[in-house]
Short mmCIF file of C-alpha atoms in Angstrom, two decimals:
data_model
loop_
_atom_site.label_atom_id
_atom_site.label_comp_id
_atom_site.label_asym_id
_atom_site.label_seq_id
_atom_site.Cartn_x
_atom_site.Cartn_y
_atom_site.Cartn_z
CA UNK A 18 -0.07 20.79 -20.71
CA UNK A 19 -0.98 22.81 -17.40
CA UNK A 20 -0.23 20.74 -14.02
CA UNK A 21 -1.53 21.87 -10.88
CA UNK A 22 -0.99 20.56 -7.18
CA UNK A 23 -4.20 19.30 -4.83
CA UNK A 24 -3.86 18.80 -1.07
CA UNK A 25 -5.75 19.23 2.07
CA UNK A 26 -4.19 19.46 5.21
CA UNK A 27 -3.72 19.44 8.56
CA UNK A 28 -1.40 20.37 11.05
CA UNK A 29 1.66 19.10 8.76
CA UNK A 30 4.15 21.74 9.82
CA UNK A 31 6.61 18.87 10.56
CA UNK A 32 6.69 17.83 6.67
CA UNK A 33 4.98 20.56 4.53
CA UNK A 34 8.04 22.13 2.95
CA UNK A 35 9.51 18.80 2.44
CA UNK A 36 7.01 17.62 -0.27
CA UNK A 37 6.21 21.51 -1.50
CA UNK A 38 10.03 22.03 -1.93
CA UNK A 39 9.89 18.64 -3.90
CA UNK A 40 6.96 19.03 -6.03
CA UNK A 41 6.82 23.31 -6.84
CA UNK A 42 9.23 23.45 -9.96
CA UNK A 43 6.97 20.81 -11.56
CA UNK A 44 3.61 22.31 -11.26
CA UNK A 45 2.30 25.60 -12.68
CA UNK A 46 -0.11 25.64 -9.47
CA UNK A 47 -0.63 24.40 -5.94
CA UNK A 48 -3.88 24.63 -4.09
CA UNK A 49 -3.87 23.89 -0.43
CA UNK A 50 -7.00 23.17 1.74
CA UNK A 51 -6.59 23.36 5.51
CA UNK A 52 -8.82 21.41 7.11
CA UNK A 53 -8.31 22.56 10.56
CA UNK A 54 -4.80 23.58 11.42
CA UNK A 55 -4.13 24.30 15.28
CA UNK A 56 -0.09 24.75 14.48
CA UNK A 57 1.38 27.27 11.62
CA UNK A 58 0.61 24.97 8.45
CA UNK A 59 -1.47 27.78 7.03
CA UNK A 60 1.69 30.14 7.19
CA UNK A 61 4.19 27.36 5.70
CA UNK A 62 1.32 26.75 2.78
CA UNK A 63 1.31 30.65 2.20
CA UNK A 64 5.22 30.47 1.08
CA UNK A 65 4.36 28.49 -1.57
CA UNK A 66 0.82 29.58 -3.03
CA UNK A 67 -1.37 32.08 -2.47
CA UNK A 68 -4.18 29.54 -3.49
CA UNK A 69 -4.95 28.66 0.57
CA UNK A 70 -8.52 27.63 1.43
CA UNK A 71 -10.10 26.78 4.90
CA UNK A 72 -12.97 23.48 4.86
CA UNK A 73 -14.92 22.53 7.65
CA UNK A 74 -14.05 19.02 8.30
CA UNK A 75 -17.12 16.81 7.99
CA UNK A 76 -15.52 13.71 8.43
CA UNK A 77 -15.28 12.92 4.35
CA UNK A 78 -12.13 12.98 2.81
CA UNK A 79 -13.62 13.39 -0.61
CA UNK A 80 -15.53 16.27 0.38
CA UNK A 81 -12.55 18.29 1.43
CA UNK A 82 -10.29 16.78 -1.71
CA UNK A 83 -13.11 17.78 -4.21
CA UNK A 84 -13.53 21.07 -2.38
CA UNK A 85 -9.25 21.76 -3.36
CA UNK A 86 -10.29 20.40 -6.96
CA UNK A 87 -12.77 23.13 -7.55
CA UNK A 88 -10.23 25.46 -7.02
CA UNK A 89 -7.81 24.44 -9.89
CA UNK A 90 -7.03 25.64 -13.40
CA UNK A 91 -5.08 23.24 -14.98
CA UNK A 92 -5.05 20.79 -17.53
CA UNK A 93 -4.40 17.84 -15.07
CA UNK A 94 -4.09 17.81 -11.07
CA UNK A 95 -1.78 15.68 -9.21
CA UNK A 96 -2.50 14.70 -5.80
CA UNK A 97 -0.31 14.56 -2.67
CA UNK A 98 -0.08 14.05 1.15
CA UNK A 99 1.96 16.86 3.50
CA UNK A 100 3.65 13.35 4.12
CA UNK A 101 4.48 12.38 0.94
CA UNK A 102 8.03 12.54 -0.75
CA UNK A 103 9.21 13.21 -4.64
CA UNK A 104 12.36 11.20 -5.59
CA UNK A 105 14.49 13.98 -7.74
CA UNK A 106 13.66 11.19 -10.63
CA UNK A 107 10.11 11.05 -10.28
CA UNK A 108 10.13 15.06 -10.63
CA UNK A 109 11.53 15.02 -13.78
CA UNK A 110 10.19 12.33 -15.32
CA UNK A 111 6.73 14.10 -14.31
CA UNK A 112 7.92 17.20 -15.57
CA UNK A 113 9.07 15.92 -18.91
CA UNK A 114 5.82 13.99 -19.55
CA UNK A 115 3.71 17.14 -18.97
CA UNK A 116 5.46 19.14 -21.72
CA UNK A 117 4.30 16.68 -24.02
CA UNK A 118 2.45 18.57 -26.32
CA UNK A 119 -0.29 15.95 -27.41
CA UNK A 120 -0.71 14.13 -24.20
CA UNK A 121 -3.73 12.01 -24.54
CA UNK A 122 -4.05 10.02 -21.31
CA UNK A 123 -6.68 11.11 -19.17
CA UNK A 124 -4.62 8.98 -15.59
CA UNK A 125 -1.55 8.38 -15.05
CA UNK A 126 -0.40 5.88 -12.51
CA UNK A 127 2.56 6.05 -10.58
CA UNK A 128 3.80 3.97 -8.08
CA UNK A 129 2.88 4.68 -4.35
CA UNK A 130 6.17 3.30 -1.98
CA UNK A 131 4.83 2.44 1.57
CA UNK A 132 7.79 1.05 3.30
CA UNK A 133 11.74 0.89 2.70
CA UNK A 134 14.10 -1.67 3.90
CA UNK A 135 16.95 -0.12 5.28
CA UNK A 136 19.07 0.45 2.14
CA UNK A 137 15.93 2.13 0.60
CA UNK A 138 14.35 -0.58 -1.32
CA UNK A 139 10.68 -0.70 -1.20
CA UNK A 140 9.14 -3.45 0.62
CA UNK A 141 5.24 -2.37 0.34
CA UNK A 142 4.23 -0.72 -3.06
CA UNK A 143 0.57 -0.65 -4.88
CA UNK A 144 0.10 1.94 -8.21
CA UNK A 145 -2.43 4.69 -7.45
CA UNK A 146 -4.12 6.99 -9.84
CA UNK A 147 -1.78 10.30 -9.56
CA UNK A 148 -2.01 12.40 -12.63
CA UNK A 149 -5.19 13.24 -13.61
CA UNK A 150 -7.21 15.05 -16.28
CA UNK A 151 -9.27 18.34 -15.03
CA UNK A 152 -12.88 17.64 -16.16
CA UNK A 153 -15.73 17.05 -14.17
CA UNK A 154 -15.19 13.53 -15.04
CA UNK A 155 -12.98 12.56 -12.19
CA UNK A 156 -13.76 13.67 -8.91
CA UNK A 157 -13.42 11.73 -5.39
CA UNK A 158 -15.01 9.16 -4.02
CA UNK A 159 -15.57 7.46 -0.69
CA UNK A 160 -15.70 9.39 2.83
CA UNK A 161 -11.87 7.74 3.77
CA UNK A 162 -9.79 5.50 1.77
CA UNK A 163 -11.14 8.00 -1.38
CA UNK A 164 -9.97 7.13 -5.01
CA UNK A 165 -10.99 8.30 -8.32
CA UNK A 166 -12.89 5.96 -10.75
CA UNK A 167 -10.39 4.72 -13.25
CA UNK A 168 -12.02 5.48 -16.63
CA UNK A 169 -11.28 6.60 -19.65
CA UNK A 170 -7.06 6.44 -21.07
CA UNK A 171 -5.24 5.07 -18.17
CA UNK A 172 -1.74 5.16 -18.65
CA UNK A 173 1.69 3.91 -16.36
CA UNK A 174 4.86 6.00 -15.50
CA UNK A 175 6.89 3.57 -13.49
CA UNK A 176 8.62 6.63 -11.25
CA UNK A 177 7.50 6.12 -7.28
CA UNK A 178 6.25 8.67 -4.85
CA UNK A 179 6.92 7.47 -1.38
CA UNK A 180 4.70 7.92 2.05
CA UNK A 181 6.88 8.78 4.77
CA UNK A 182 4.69 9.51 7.42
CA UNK A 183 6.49 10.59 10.73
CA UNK A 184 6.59 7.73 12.99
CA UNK A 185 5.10 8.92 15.58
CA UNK A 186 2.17 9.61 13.78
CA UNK A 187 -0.88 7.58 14.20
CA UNK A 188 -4.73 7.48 13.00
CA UNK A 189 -6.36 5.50 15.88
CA UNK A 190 -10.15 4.61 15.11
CA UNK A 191 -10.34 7.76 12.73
CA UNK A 192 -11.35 5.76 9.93
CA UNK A 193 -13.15 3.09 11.63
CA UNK A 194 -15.25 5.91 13.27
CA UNK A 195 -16.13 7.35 10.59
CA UNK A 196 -17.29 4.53 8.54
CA UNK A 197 -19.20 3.04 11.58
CA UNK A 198 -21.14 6.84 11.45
CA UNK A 199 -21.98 6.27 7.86
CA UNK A 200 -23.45 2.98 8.77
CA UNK A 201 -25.45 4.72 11.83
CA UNK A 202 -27.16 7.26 9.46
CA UNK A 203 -28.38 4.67 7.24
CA UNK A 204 -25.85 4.60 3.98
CA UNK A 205 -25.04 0.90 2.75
CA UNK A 206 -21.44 0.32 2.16
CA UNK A 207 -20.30 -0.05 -1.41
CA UNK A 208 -18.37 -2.99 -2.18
CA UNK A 209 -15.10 -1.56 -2.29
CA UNK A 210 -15.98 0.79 1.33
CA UNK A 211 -16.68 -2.51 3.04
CA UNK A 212 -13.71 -4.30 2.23
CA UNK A 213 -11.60 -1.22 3.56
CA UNK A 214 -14.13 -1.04 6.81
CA UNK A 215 -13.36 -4.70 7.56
CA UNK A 216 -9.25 -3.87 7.01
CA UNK A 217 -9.86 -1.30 9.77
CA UNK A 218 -11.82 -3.34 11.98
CA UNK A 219 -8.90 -6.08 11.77
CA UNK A 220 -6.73 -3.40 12.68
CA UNK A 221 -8.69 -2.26 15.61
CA UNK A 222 -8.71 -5.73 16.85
CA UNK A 223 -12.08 -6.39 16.14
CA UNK A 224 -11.56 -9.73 14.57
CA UNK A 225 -14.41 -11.12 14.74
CA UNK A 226 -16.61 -8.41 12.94
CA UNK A 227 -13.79 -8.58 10.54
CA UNK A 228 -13.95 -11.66 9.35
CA UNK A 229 -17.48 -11.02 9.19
CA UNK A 230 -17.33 -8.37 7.09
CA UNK A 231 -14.39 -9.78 4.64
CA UNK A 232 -16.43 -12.71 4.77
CA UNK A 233 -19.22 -10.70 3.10
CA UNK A 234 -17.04 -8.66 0.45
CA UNK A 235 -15.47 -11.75 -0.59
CA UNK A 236 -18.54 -13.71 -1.88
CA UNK A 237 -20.82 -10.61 -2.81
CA UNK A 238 -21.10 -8.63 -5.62
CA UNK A 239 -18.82 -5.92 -7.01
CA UNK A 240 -15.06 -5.18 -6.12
CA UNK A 241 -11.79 -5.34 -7.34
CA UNK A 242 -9.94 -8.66 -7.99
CA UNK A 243 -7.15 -7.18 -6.46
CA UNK A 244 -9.24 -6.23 -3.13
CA UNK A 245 -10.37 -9.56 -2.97
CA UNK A 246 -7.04 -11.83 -2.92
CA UNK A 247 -6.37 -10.00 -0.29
CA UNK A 248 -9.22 -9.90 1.72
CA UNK A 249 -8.98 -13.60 1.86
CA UNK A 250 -5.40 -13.14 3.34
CA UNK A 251 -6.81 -10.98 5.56
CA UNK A 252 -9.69 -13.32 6.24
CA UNK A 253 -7.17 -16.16 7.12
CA UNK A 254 -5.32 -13.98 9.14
CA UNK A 255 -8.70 -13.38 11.15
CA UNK A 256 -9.14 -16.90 11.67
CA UNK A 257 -5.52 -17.42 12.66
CA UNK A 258 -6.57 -15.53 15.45
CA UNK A 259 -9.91 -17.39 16.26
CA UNK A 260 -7.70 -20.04 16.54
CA UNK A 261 -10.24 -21.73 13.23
CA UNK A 262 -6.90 -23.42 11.51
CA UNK A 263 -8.85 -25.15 8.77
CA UNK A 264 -10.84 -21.88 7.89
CA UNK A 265 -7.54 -20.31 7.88
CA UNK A 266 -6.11 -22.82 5.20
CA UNK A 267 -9.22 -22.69 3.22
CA UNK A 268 -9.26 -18.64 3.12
CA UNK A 269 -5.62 -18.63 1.76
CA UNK A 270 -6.05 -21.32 -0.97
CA UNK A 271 -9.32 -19.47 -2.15
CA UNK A 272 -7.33 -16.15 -2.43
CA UNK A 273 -6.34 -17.96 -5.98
CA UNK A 274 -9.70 -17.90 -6.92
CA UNK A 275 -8.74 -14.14 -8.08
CA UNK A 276 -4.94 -13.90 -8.34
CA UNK A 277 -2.51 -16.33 -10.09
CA UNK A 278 0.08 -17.65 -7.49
CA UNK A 279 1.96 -15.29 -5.91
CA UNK A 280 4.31 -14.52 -3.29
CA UNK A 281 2.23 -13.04 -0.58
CA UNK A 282 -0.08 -16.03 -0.92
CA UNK A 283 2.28 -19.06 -1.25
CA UNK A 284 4.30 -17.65 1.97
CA UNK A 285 0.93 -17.59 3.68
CA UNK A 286 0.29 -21.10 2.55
CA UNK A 287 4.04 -21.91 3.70
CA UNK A 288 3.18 -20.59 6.98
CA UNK A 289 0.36 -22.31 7.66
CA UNK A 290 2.05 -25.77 6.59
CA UNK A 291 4.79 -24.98 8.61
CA UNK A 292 3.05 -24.72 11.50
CA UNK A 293 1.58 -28.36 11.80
CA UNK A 294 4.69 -28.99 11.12
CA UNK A 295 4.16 -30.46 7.56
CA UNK A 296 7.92 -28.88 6.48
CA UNK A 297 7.86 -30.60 3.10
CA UNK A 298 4.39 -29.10 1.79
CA UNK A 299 5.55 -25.59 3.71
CA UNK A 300 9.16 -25.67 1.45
CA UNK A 301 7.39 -26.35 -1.80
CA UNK A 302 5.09 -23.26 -1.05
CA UNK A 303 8.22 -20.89 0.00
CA UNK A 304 9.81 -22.26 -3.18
CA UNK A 305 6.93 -21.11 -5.46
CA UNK A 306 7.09 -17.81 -3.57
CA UNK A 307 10.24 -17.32 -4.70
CA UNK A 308 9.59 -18.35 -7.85
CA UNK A 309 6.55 -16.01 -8.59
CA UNK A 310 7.07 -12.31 -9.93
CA UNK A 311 5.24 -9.76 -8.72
CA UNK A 312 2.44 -7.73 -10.60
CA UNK A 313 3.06 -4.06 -9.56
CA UNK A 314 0.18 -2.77 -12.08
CA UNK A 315 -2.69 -4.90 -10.97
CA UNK A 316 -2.81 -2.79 -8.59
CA UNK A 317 -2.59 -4.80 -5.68
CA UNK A 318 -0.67 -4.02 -2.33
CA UNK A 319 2.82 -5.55 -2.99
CA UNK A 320 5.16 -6.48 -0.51
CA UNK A 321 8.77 -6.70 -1.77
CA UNK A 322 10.09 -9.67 1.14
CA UNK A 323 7.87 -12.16 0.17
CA UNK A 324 9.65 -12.44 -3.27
CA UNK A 325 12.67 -12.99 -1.55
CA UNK A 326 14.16 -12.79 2.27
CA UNK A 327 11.00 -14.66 3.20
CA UNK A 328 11.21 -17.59 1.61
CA UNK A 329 14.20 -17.87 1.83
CA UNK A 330 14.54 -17.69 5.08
CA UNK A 331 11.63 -19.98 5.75
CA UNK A 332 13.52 -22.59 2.91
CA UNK A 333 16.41 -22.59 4.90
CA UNK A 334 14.48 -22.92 8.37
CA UNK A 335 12.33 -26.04 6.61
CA UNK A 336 15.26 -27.80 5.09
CA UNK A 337 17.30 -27.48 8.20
CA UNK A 338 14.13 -29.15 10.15
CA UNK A 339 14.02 -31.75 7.32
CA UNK A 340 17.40 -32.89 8.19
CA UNK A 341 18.66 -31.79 4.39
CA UNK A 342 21.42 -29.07 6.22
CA UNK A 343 23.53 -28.27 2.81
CA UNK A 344 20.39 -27.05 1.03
CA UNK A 345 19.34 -24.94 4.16
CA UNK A 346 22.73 -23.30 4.48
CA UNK A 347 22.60 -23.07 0.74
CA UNK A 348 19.00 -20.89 0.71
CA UNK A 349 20.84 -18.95 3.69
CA UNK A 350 23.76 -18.12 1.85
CA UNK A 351 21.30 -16.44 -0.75
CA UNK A 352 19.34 -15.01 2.20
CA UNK A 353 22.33 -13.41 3.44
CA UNK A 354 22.97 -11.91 0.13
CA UNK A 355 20.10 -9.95 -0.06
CA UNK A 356 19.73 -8.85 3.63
CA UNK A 357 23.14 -9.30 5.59
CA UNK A 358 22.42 -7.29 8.86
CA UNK A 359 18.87 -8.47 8.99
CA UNK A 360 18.40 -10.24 12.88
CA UNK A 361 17.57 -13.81 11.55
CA UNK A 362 20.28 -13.77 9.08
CA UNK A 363 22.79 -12.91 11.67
CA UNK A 364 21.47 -15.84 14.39
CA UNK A 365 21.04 -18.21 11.39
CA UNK A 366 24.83 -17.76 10.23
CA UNK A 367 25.80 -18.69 14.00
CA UNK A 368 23.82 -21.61 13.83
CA UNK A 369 25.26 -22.56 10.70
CA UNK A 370 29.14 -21.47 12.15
CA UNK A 371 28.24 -24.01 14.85
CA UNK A 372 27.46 -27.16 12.98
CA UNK A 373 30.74 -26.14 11.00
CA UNK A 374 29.89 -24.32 8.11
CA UNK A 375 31.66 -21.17 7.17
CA UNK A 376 30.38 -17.92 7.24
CA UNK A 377 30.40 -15.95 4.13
#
């Protein structure tokens, strides 16, 4: 089976090589679609394929990915951002899967690495649809935050591609602004478009239209389980800020209205325990954090620390407040395990040194 390369671009001379160098011995073509390059990202892509298209940027994303779609070949397309990286692993295990001979899945999800710890380690994962069958079938959708409709045989390959956007790269109100001009000209916001218009509006520090708007995803029609757990994180997180404690609490418990327990939502719980200062009820919530196992294929944003450092730490912090020292130097002692140089586990072991424990 044929594999070619989709990506639109813009001024990504900083990282363009990085991902083509990582990704051109696997596919059997790349087509690139500048979307408005002032710097020499048009010469880099030219290295690499001949296939190099201009787009008028119209503010859709899909527009401009579908546009790079129509100029493919292949049997499947994979997808990338200039920003993106391909562990050596994750190239051959792609590689290897595409000279299957009677490959029947139609996506293939891989998953999507956010954030590292310092050693490397993801800390903020989700699956996203990456390998994809050429028909007319799947195509883009949604003007920013795009994804393709998962139909048909959906298959995983657990081998991670990881963002590693330059940090001093940011979007500003790009995405807000352009879902606040589809909502000018008159279009109504799928489901899934307005829970991603009230994560930007929380971002932009428009709180209160957030809430509004997560408010409204949550209870209506349509969307993903997934999306809406954590909208109501989100939504508590909103009302953190409104200083609405109670509507906080009761926007975290109702997040298990569409996940099991898990650790982002029993640390959030913890949290908000901890701070009326009810240290018993927050421990038993860090403890079922650390007791829960994360889903990495529901496709859910997953964040690594909440299965472990976090509660943790927060055990040892409550047990230490509850008077029960041993088992907070105990949860520390784990802590420190898993994240020696981290800042809190360095001032917690000279607390601990101080009251006369030893250090590890």
């Amino acid at each position: 089976m044929t594999l070619g390369l989709s990506m639109i671009v813009k001024n990504e001379s900083e990282v363009l090589s990085r991902v083509l160098d990582g990704i051109k011995d696997v596919v059997d073509e790349i087509v690139i679609v500048d979307t408005g390059s002032t710097d020499n990202t048009v010469e880099i892509a030219r290295r690499y394929t001949d296939k190099v298209y201009s787009f008028d940027w119209i503010n859709d994303f899909s527009a401009a990915r579908n546009f790079a779609l129509s100029k493919l070949t292949t049997d499947y397309w994979i997808w990338l951002d200039a920003d993106d990286v391909i562990p050596q692993n994750t190239a051959v295990a792609i590689k290897r899967l595409m000279n299957k001979k009677a490959l029947t899945a139609d996506i293939v999800m891989l998953p999507y690495v956010a954030a590292v710890d310092d050693n490397g380690k993801p800390t903020f994962s989700y699956y996203r649809e990456r390998i994809i069958r050429n028909t007319p079938r799947y195509f883009w959708q949604g003007a920013v935050h795009e994804a393709v409709e998962l139909i048909g045989n959906v298959i995983t390959l657990n081998k991670s591609i990881v963002h590693a956007k330059p940090t001093d790269r940011i979007n500003g109100t790009r995405n807000l602004d352009i879902y606040e001009g589809l909502i000018a000209s008159g279009r109504a916001l799928s489901p899934r478009e307005r829970y991603y218009y009230a994560r930007e509006l929380f971002y932009n520090g428009r709180t209160a239209d957030a809430a509004r708007e997560l408010s409204q995803f949550i209870e209506g029609d349509g969307g993903f389980a997934a999306n809406k757990a954590d909208a109501c994180l989100m939504l508590c997180d909103c009302f953190c800020v409104l200083n609405d404690k109670q509507a906080a609490m009761q926007a975290a418990l109702y997040r298990f209205a569409f996940t099991p327990p898990d650790g982002e939502g029993c640390c959030k719980l913890g949290a908000l325990f901890f701070e009326r200062g009810d240290y018993k009820s927050a421990a038993k919530w860090y403890d079922v954090a650390l007791h829960c196992k994360p889903d990495m294929t529901s496709g859910a944003f997953v964040q690594a620390d909440y299965y472990g450092i976090i509660p943790l730490v927060w055990l040892t912090v409550c047990y230490d407040r509850l008077g029960e020292t041993k088992k907070a130097y105990g949860y520390h002692r784990r802590a420190k395990k898993l994240r020696p140089t981290d800042k809190s586990i360095i001032a917690n072991d000279a607390y601990f040194s101080a009251k006369g424990f030893s250090n590890l």
